[in-house]
Coordinates of C-alpha atoms and ligand atoms in Angstrom, one line a residue:
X1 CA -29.2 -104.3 118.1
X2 CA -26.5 -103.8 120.9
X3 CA -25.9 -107.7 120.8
X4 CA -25.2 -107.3 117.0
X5 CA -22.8 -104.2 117.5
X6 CA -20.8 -106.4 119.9
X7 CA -20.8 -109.6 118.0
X8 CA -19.3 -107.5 115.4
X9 CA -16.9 -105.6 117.1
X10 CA -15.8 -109.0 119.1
X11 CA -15.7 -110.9 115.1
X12 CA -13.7 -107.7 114.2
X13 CA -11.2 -108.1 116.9
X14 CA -10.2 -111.5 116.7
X15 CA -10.0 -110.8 112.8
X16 CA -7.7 -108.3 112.9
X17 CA -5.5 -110.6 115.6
X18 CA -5.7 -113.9 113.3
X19 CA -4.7 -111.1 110.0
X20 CA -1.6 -110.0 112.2
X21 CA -0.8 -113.8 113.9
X22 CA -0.7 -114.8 110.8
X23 CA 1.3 -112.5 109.0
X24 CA 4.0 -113.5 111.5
X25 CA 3.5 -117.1 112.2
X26 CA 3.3 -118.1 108.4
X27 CA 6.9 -117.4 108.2
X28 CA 8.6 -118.4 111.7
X29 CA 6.2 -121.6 112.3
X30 CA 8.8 -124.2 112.2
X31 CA 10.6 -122.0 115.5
X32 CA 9.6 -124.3 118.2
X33 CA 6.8 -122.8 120.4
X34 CA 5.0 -123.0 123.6
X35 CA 1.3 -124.0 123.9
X36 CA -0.6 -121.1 122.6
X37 CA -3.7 -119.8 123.1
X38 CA -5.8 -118.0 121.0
X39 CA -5.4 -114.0 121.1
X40 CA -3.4 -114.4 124.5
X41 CA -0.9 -116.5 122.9
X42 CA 1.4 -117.0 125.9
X43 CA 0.4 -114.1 128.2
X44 CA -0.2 -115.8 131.2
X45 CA 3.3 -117.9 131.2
X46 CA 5.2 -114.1 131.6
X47 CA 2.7 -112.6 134.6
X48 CA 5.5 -111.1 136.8
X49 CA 9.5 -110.3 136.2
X50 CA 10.6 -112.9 138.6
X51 CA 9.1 -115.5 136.4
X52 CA 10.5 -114.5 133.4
X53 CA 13.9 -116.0 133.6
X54 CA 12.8 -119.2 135.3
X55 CA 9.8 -119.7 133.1
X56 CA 12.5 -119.2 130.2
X57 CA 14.6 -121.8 131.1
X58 CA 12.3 -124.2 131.6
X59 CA 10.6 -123.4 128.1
X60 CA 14.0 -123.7 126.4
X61 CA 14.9 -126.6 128.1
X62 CA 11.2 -128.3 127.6
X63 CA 11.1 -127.6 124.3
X64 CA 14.7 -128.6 123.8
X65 CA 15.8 -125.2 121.3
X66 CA 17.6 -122.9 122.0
X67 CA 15.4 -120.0 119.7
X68 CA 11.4 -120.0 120.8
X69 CA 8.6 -118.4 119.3
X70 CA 6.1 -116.4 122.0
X71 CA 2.7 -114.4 121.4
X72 CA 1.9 -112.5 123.6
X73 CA -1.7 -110.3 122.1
X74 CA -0.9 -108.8 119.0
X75 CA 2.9 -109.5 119.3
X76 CA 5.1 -112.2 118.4
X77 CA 9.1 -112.1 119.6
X78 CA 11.3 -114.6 118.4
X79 CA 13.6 -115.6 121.7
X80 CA 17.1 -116.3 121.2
X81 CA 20.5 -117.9 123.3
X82 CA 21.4 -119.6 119.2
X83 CA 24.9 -118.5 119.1
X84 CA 24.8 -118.3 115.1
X85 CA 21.6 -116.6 115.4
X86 CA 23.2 -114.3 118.0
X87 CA 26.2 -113.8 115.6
X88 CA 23.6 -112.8 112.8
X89 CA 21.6 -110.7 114.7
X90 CA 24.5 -108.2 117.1
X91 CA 27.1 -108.4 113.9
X92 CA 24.7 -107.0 111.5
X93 CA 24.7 -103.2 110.5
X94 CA 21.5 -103.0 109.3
X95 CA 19.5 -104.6 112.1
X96 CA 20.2 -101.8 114.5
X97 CA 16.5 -100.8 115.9
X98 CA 15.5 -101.5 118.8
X99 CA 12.3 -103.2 120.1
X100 CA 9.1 -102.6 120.8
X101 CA 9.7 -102.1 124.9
X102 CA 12.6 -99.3 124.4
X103 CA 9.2 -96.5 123.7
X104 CA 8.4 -96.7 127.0
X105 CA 11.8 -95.1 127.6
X106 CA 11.1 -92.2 124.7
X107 CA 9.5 -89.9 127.1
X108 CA 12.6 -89.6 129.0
X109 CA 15.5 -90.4 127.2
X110 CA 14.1 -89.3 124.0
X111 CA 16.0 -90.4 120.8
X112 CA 19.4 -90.7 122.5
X113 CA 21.8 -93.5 121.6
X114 CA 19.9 -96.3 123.6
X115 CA 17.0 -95.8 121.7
X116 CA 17.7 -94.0 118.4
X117 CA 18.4 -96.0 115.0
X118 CA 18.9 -95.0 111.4
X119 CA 21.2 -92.4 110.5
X120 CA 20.8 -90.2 113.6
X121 CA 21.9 -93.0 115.4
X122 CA 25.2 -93.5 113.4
X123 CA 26.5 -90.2 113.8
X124 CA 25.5 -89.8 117.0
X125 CA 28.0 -93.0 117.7
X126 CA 30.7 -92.0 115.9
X127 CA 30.9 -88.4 117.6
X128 CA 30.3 -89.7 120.9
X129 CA 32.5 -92.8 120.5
X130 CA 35.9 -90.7 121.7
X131 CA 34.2 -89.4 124.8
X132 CA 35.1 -92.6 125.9
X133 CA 38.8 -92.7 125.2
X134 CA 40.8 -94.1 127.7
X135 CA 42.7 -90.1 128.5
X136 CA 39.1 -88.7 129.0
X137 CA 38.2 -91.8 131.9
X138 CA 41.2 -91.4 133.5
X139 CA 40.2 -88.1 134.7
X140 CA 36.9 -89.7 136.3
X141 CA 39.1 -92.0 138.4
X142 CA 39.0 -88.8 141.0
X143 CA 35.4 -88.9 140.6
X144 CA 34.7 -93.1 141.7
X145 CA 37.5 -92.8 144.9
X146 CA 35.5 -89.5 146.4
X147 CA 32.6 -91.4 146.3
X148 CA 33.4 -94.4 146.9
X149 CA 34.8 -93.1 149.9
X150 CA 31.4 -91.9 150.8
X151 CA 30.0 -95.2 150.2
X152 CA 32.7 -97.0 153.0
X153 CA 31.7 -94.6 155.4
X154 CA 28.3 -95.4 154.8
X155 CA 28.7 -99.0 155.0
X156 CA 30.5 -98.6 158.4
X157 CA 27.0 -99.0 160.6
X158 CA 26.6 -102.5 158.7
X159 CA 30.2 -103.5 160.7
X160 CA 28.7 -106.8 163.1
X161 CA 25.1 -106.8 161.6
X162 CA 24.5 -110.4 160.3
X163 CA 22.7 -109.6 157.3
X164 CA 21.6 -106.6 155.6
X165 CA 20.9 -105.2 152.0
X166 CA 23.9 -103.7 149.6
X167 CA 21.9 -102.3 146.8
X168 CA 20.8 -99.2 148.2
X169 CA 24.7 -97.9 149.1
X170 CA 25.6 -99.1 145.9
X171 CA 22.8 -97.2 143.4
X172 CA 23.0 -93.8 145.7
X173 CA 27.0 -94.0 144.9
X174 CA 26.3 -95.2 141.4
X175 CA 24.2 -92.5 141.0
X176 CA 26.3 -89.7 142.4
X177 CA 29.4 -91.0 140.4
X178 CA 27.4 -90.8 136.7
X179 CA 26.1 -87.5 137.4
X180 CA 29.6 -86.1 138.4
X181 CA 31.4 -87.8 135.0
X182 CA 27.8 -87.2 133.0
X183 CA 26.9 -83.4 133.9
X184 CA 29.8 -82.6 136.2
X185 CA 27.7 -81.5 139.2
X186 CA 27.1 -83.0 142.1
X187 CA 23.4 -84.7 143.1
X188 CA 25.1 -85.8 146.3
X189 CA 22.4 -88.6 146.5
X190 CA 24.8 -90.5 149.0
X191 CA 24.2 -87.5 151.7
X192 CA 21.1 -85.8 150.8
X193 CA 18.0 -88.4 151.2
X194 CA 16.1 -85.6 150.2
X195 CA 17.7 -85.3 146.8
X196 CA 14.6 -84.6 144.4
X197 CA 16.6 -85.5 141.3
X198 CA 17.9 -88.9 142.8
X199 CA 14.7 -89.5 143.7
X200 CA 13.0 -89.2 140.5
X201 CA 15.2 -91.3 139.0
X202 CA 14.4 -94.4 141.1
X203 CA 10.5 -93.0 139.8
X204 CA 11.4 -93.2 136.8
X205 CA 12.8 -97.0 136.7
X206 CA 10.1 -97.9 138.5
X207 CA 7.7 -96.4 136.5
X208 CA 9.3 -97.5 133.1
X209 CA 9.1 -101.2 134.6
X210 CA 5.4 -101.4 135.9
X211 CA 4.4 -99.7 132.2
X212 CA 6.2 -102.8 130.8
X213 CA 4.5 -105.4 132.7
X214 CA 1.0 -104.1 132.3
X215 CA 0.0 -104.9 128.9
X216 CA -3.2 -101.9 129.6
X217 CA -0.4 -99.2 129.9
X218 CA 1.6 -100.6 126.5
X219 CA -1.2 -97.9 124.9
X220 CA -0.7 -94.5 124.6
X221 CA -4.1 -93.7 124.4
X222 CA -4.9 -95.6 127.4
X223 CA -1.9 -95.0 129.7
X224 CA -2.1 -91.4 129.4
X225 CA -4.8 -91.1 131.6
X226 CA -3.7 -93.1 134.1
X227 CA -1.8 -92.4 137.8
X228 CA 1.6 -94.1 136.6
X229 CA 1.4 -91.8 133.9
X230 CA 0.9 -88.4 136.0
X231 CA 3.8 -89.9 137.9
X232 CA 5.9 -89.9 135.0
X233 CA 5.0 -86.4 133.9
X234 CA 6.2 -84.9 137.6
X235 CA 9.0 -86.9 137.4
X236 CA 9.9 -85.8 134.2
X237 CA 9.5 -82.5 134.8
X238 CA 12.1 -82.7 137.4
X239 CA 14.4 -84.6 135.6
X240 CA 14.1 -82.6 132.2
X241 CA 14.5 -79.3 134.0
X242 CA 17.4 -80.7 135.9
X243 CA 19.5 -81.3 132.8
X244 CA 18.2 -78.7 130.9
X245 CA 19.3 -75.9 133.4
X246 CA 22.5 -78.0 133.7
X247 CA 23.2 -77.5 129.8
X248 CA 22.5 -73.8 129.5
X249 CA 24.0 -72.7 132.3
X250 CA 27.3 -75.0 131.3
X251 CA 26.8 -73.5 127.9
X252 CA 26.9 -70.0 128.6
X253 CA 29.9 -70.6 131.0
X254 CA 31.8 -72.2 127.8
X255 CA 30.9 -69.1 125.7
X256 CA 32.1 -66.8 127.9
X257 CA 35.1 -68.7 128.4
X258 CA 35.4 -68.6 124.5
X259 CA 35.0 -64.5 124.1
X260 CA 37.8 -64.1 126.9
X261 CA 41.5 -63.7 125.8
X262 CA 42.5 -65.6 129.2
X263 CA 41.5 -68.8 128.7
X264 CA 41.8 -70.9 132.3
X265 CA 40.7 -74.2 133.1
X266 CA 38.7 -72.4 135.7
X267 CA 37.0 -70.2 133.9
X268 CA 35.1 -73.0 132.5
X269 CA 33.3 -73.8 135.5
X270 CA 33.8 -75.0 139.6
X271 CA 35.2 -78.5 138.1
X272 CA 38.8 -78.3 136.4
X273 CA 37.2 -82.2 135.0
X274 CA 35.8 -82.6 131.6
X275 CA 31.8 -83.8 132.2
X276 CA 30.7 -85.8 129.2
X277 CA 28.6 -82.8 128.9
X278 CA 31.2 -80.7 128.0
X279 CA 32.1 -82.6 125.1
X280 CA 28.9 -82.9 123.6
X281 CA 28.5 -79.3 123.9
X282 CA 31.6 -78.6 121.8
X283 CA 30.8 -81.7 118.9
X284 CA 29.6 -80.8 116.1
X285 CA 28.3 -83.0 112.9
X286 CA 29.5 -81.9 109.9
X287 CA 30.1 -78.3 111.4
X288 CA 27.0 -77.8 113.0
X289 CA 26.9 -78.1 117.1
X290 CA 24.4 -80.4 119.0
X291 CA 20.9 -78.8 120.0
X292 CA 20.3 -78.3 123.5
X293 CA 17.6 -81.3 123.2
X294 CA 20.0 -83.2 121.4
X295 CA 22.4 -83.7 124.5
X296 CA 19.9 -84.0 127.0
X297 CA 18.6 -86.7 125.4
X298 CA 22.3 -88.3 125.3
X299 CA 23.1 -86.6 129.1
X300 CA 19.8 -88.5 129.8
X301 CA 21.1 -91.7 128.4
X302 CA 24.0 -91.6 129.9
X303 CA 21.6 -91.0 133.5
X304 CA 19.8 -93.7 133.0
X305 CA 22.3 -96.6 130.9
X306 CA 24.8 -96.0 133.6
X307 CA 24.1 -96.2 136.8
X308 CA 21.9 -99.1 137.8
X309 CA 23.8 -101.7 135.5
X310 CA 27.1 -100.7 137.0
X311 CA 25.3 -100.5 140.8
X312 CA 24.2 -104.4 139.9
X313 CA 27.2 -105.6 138.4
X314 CA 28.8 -104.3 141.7
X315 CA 26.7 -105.3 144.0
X316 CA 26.3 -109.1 142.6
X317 CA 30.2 -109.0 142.9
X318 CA 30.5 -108.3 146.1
X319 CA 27.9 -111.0 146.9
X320 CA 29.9 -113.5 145.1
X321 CA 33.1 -112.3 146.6
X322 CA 31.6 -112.4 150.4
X323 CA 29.9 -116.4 149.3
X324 CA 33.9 -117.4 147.8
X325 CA 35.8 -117.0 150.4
X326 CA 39.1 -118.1 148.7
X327 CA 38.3 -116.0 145.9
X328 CA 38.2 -113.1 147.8
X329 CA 41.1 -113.9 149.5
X330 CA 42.9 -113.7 146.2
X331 CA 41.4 -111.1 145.0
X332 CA 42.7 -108.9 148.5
X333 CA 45.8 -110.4 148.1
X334 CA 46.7 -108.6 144.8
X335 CA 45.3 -105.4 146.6
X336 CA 47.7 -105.9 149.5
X337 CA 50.3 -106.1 146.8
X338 CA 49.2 -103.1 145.0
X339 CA 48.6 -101.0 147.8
X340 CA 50.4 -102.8 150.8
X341 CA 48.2 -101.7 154.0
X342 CA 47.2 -98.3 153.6
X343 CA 43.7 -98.2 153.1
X344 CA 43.6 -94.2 152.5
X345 CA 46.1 -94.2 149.5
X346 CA 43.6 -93.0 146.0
X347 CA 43.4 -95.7 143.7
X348 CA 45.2 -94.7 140.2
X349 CA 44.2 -95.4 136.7
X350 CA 47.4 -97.9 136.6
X351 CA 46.6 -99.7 140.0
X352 CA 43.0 -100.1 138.3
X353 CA 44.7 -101.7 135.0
X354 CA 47.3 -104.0 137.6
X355 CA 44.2 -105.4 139.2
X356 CA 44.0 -108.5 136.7
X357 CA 42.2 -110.7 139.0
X358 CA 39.9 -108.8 140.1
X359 CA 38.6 -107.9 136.8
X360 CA 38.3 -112.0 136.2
X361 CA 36.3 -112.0 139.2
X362 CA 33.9 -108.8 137.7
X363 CA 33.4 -111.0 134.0
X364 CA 32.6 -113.9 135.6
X365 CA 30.3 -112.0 137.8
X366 CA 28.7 -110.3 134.6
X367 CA 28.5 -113.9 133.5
X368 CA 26.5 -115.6 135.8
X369 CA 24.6 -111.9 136.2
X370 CA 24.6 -110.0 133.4
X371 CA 23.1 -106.4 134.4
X372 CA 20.9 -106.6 131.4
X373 CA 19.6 -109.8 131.5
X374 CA 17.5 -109.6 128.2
X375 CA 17.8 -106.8 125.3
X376 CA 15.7 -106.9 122.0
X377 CA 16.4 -105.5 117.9
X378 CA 13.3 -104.7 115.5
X379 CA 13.2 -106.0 111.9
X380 CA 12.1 -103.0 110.1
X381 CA 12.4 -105.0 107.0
X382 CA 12.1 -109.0 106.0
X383 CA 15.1 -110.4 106.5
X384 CA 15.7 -114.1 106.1
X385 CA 18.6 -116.0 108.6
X386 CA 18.9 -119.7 107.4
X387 CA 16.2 -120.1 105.2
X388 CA 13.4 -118.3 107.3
X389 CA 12.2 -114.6 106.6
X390 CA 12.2 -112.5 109.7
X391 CA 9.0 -110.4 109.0
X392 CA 9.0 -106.8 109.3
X393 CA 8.3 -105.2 112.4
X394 CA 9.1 -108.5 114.8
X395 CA 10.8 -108.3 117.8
X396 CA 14.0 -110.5 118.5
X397 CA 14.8 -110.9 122.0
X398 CA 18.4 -111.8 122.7
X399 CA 19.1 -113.6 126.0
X400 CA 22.3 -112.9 127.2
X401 CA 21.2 -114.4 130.8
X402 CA 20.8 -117.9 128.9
X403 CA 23.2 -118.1 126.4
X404 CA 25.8 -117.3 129.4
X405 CA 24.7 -120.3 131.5
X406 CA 24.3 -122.2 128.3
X407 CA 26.7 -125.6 129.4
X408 CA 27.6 -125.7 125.6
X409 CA 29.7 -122.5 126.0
X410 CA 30.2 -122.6 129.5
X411 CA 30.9 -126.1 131.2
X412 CA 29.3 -126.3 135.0
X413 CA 27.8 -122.8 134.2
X414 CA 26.4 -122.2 137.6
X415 CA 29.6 -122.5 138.9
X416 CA 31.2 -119.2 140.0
X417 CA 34.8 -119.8 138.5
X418 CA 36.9 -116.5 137.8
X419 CA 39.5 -118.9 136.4
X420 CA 37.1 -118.9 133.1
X421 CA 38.6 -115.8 132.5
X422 CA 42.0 -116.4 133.4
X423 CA 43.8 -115.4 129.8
X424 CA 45.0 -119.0 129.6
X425 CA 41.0 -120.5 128.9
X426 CA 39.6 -117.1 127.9
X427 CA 40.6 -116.7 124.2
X428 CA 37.5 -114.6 123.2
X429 CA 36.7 -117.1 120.2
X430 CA 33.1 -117.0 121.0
X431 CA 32.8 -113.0 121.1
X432 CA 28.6 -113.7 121.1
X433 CA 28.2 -116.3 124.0
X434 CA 29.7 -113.8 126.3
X435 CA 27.4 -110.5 125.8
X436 CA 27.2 -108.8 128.8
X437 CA 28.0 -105.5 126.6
X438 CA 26.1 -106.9 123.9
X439 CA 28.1 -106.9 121.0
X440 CA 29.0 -105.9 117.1
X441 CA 28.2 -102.4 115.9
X442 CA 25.4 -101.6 118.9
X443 CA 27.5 -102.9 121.8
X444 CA 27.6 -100.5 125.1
X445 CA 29.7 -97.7 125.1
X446 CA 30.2 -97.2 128.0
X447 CA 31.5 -100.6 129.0
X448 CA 35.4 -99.5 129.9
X449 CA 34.1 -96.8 131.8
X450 CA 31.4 -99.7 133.6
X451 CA 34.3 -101.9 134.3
X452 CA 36.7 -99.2 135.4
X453 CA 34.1 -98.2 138.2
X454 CA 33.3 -101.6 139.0
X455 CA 37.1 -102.6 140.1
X456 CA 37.4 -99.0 141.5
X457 CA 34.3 -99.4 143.8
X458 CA 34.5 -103.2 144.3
X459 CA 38.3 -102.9 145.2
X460 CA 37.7 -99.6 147.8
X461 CA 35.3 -101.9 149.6
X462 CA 37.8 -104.6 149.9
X463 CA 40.5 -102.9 151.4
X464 CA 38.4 -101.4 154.3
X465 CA 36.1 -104.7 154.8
X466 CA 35.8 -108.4 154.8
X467 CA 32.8 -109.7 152.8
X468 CA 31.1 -112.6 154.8
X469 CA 27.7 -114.5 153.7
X470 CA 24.7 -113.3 155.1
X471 CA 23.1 -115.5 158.0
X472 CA 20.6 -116.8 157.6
X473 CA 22.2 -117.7 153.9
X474 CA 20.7 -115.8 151.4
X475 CA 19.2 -116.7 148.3
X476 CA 18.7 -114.5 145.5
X477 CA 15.8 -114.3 143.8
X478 CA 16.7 -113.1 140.5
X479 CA 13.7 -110.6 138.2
X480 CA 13.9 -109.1 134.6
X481 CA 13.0 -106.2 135.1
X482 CA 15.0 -102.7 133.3
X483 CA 18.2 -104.3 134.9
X484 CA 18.8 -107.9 136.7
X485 CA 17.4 -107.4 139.6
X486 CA 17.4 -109.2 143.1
X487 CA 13.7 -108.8 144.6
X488 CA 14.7 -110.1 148.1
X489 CA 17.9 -108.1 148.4
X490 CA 21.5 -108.4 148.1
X491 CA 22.5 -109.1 151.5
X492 CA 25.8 -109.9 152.9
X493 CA 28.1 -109.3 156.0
X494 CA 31.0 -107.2 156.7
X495 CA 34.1 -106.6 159.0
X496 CA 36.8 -104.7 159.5
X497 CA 39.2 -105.4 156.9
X498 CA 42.8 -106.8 159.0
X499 CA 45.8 -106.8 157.2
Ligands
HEM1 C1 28.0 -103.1 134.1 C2 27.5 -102.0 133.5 C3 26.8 -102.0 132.1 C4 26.3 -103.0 131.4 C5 26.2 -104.5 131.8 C6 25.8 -102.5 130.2 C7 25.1 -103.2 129.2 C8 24.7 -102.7 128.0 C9 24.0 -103.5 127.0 C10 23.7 -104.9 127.1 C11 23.7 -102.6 126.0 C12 23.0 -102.9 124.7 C13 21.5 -102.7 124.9 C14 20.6 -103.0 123.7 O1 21.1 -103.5 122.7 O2 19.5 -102.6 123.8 C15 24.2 -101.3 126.4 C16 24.1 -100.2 125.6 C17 24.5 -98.9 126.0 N1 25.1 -98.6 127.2 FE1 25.7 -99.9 128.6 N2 26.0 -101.1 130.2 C18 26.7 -100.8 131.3 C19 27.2 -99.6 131.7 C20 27.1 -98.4 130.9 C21 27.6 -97.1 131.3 C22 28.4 -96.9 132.5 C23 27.2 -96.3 130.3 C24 27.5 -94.8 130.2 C25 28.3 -94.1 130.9 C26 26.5 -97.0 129.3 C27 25.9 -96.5 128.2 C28 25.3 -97.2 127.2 C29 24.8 -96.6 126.0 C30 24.7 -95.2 125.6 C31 24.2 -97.7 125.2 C32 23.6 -97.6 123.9 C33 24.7 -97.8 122.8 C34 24.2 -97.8 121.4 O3 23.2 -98.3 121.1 O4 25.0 -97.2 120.6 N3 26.4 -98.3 129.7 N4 24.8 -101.4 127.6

């Protein structure tokens, strides 16, 4: 009798797998694909996020496409570095969902602008889209020289060692930077180890990425009674309370602010400088204001979607800039001319826009190391691209990390050349080989403000230290994981800047 009950439950299961394989494979067939195996599909190629790029590469290369087909259990993504298909896929306004992996971020963001779609997610872009105008990020140039200025006295004890790791000073300042410009208080991550909130952030990216690589904790029903899951819960409960206190009490300062006849830009709060917070709180959509869980879910966004992308771009800059010496001798040249040798004068919103090179030497850095290596859309309904129907409820992945070291778009690609984007050989006429930002209607928003803080913190670093390679010479060891991250570090050297 039991043997019966599992034979049937076992003929069952792999029915309803070939029913959904099938659904899916009958239509993308002819996309060239690894060897599969039955119900695991290709599980066991993608085991851990180091292999993911490498075992990419080597599949595209293999298989000689540049669009792959993968199953992995009851899912089948369609990979992509096809610049038509790219074009199709990021210019299109009515492919804007997101994929499957973006709910593991739903506890905690909610439906903010990462992760919303459909009509919310339209007018939530258009309201939020002039929070980013350029008057609004000039005010948070204050915000990236205080703490960068943290961050260079941080790095001081480095001054001789031969080797050590950037990434933590970068995130802590990261982190204290988007909390100032998101909420407008101050974590102070940089000073406090202790600080609970900045600590439950780092949770919280771990805990989204070891969710993603388990396949066991892709299931509600199963994940919620496991540890990660507790985890997530305390860590949420820190980090919801956070911004939720944040809001109300910012809130009721505005309202007060608003009953008063005598209406000063202190009377709004400690800070004098608009938070992106304050803004949402005073949008409205067709007359009616945000809910309070409305703009934590985009304060939350903002938490999360802008800090460790802009700590990696950063730190892989300064990695490339300390392993090119004549680059970075460039590169501090046109600081010397900006800012001649004083190290302590602020950086302005126009020194930020005079350093040209510099910003050549940030692209090509997102280029070889784009801080989101790999992003994915949903077809919520068939769609067909060049003859094929993209089923319903199929992931696309988009691989910005491949198309961008593609040799058909970018000769030597593994070359670090800033030149690429010297205005003279950069003419932008393939907008979707270079996607960094993504691109088309669902592109980053925040991607002035990322570059903004990238030459502001890259450039403070410069003109107090010399970048030199790490000894032994390091190597990094590159993982897909939430962002592009370096598992074994990224080390360098420093030394007193001399001028
Ligand atoms: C170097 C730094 C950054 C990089 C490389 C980057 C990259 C990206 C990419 C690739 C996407 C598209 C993701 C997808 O389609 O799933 C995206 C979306 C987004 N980014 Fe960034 N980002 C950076 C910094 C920032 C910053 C500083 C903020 C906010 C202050 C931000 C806010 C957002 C938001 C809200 C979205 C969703 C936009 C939408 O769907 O309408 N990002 N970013």
């Amino acid at each position: 009798m039991l043997m019966e009950v599992v034979l049937t439950l076992v003929v069952g299961f792999v029915g309803v797998w070939f029913v959904v394989f099938w659904s899916y494979y009958r239509h993308i067939k002819r996309v060239p694909s690894p060897r599969l195996w039955p119900i695991i599909g290709n599980a066991m190629e993608f085991t851990t996020t180091s292999e993911v790029l490498t075992v990419l590469d080597s599949l595209y290369k293999k298989l000689n496409t540049k669009t792959l087909r993968i199953h992995i259990g009851f899912r089948t993504l369609v990979q992509t570095k096809d610049y038509k298909f790219l074009e199709f896929l990021l210019s299109s306004q009515s492919i804007i969902s997101k994929g499957i992996g973006y709910s593991f971020l739903h506890e905690w963001l909610g439906l903010g602008l990462l992760t919303s779609d459909g009509q919310k997610w339209r007018t939530h872009r258009k309201m939020i889209t002039p929070t980013f105008h350029f008057k609004i990020l000039e005010e948070f140039i204050d915000v990236f020289n205080s703490k960068g200025k943290i961050m260079i006295e941080k790095l001081q004890k480095e001054v001789g060692n031969k080797s050590f790791d950037v990434f933590p000073y970068v995130t802590l300042c990261a982190l204290d930077i988007i909390c100032e410009t998101a909420m407008g208080t101050c974590v102070n991550a940089q000073n406090e180890e202790s600080s609970l909130y900045a600590k439950c952030v780092k949770d919280m990216g771990r805990i989204i990425q070891q969710r993603g690589l388990n396949p066991i904790y892709h299931y509600k029903v199963i994940y919620q009674f496991t540890k990660l899951c507790q985890e997530e819960k305390a860590a949420l409960k820190v980090l919801h309370g956070y911004t939720n206190s944040v809001i109300s009490k910012r809130r009721a300062q505005l309202e007060a602010v608003a009953k008063s006849t005598q209406k000063t830009e202190d009377d709004i709060g400690q800070k004098k400088r608009t938070a992106f917070l304050d803004m949402l709180l005073q949008a409205t959509i067709n007359g009616v204001p945000l809910t309070d869980k409305e703009i934590r879910e985009e304060v939350d966004t903002f938490m999360f979607e802008g800090h460790d992308t802009t700590a990696a771009g950063i730190c892989y800059t300064l990695f490339n800039l300390a392993n090119h010496p004549e680059v970075q001798q460039r590169a501090f040249e046109e600081l010397k001319d900006i800012f001649g040798d004083d190290t302590e004068r602020e950086c302005s919103y126009q020194d930020l826009q005079e350093m040209k090179y510099l910003e050549m030497v940030v692209k090509e850095t997102l280029r070889l190391y784009p801080s989101v290596p790999l992003y994915a859309r949903m077809i919520k309904d068939d769609v067909t691209y060049n003859g094929m129907v993209l089923p319903k409820g199929m992931t696309i992945g988009i691989y910005a990390y491949g198309i961008q070291r593609d040799p058909d778009y970018f000769p030597n690609p593994e070359k670090f050349d800033p030149e690429r984007f010297a205005p003279e050989n950069y003419d932008g006429r393939q907008p979707y080989a270079y996607i960094p930002f993504s691109a088309g209607p669902r592109n980053c928003i925040g991607q002035k403000f990322a570059i903004l803080e990238m030459k502001a913190s890259v450039s403070k670093v410069l003109r107090h230290y010399k970048l030199k390679p790490a000894t032994p010479t390091h190597h990094l060891q590159l993982a897909a994981e939430s962002i592009l991250k370096a598992v074994n570090g990224v080390k360098i050297a420093i030394e007193k800047q001399t001028y």
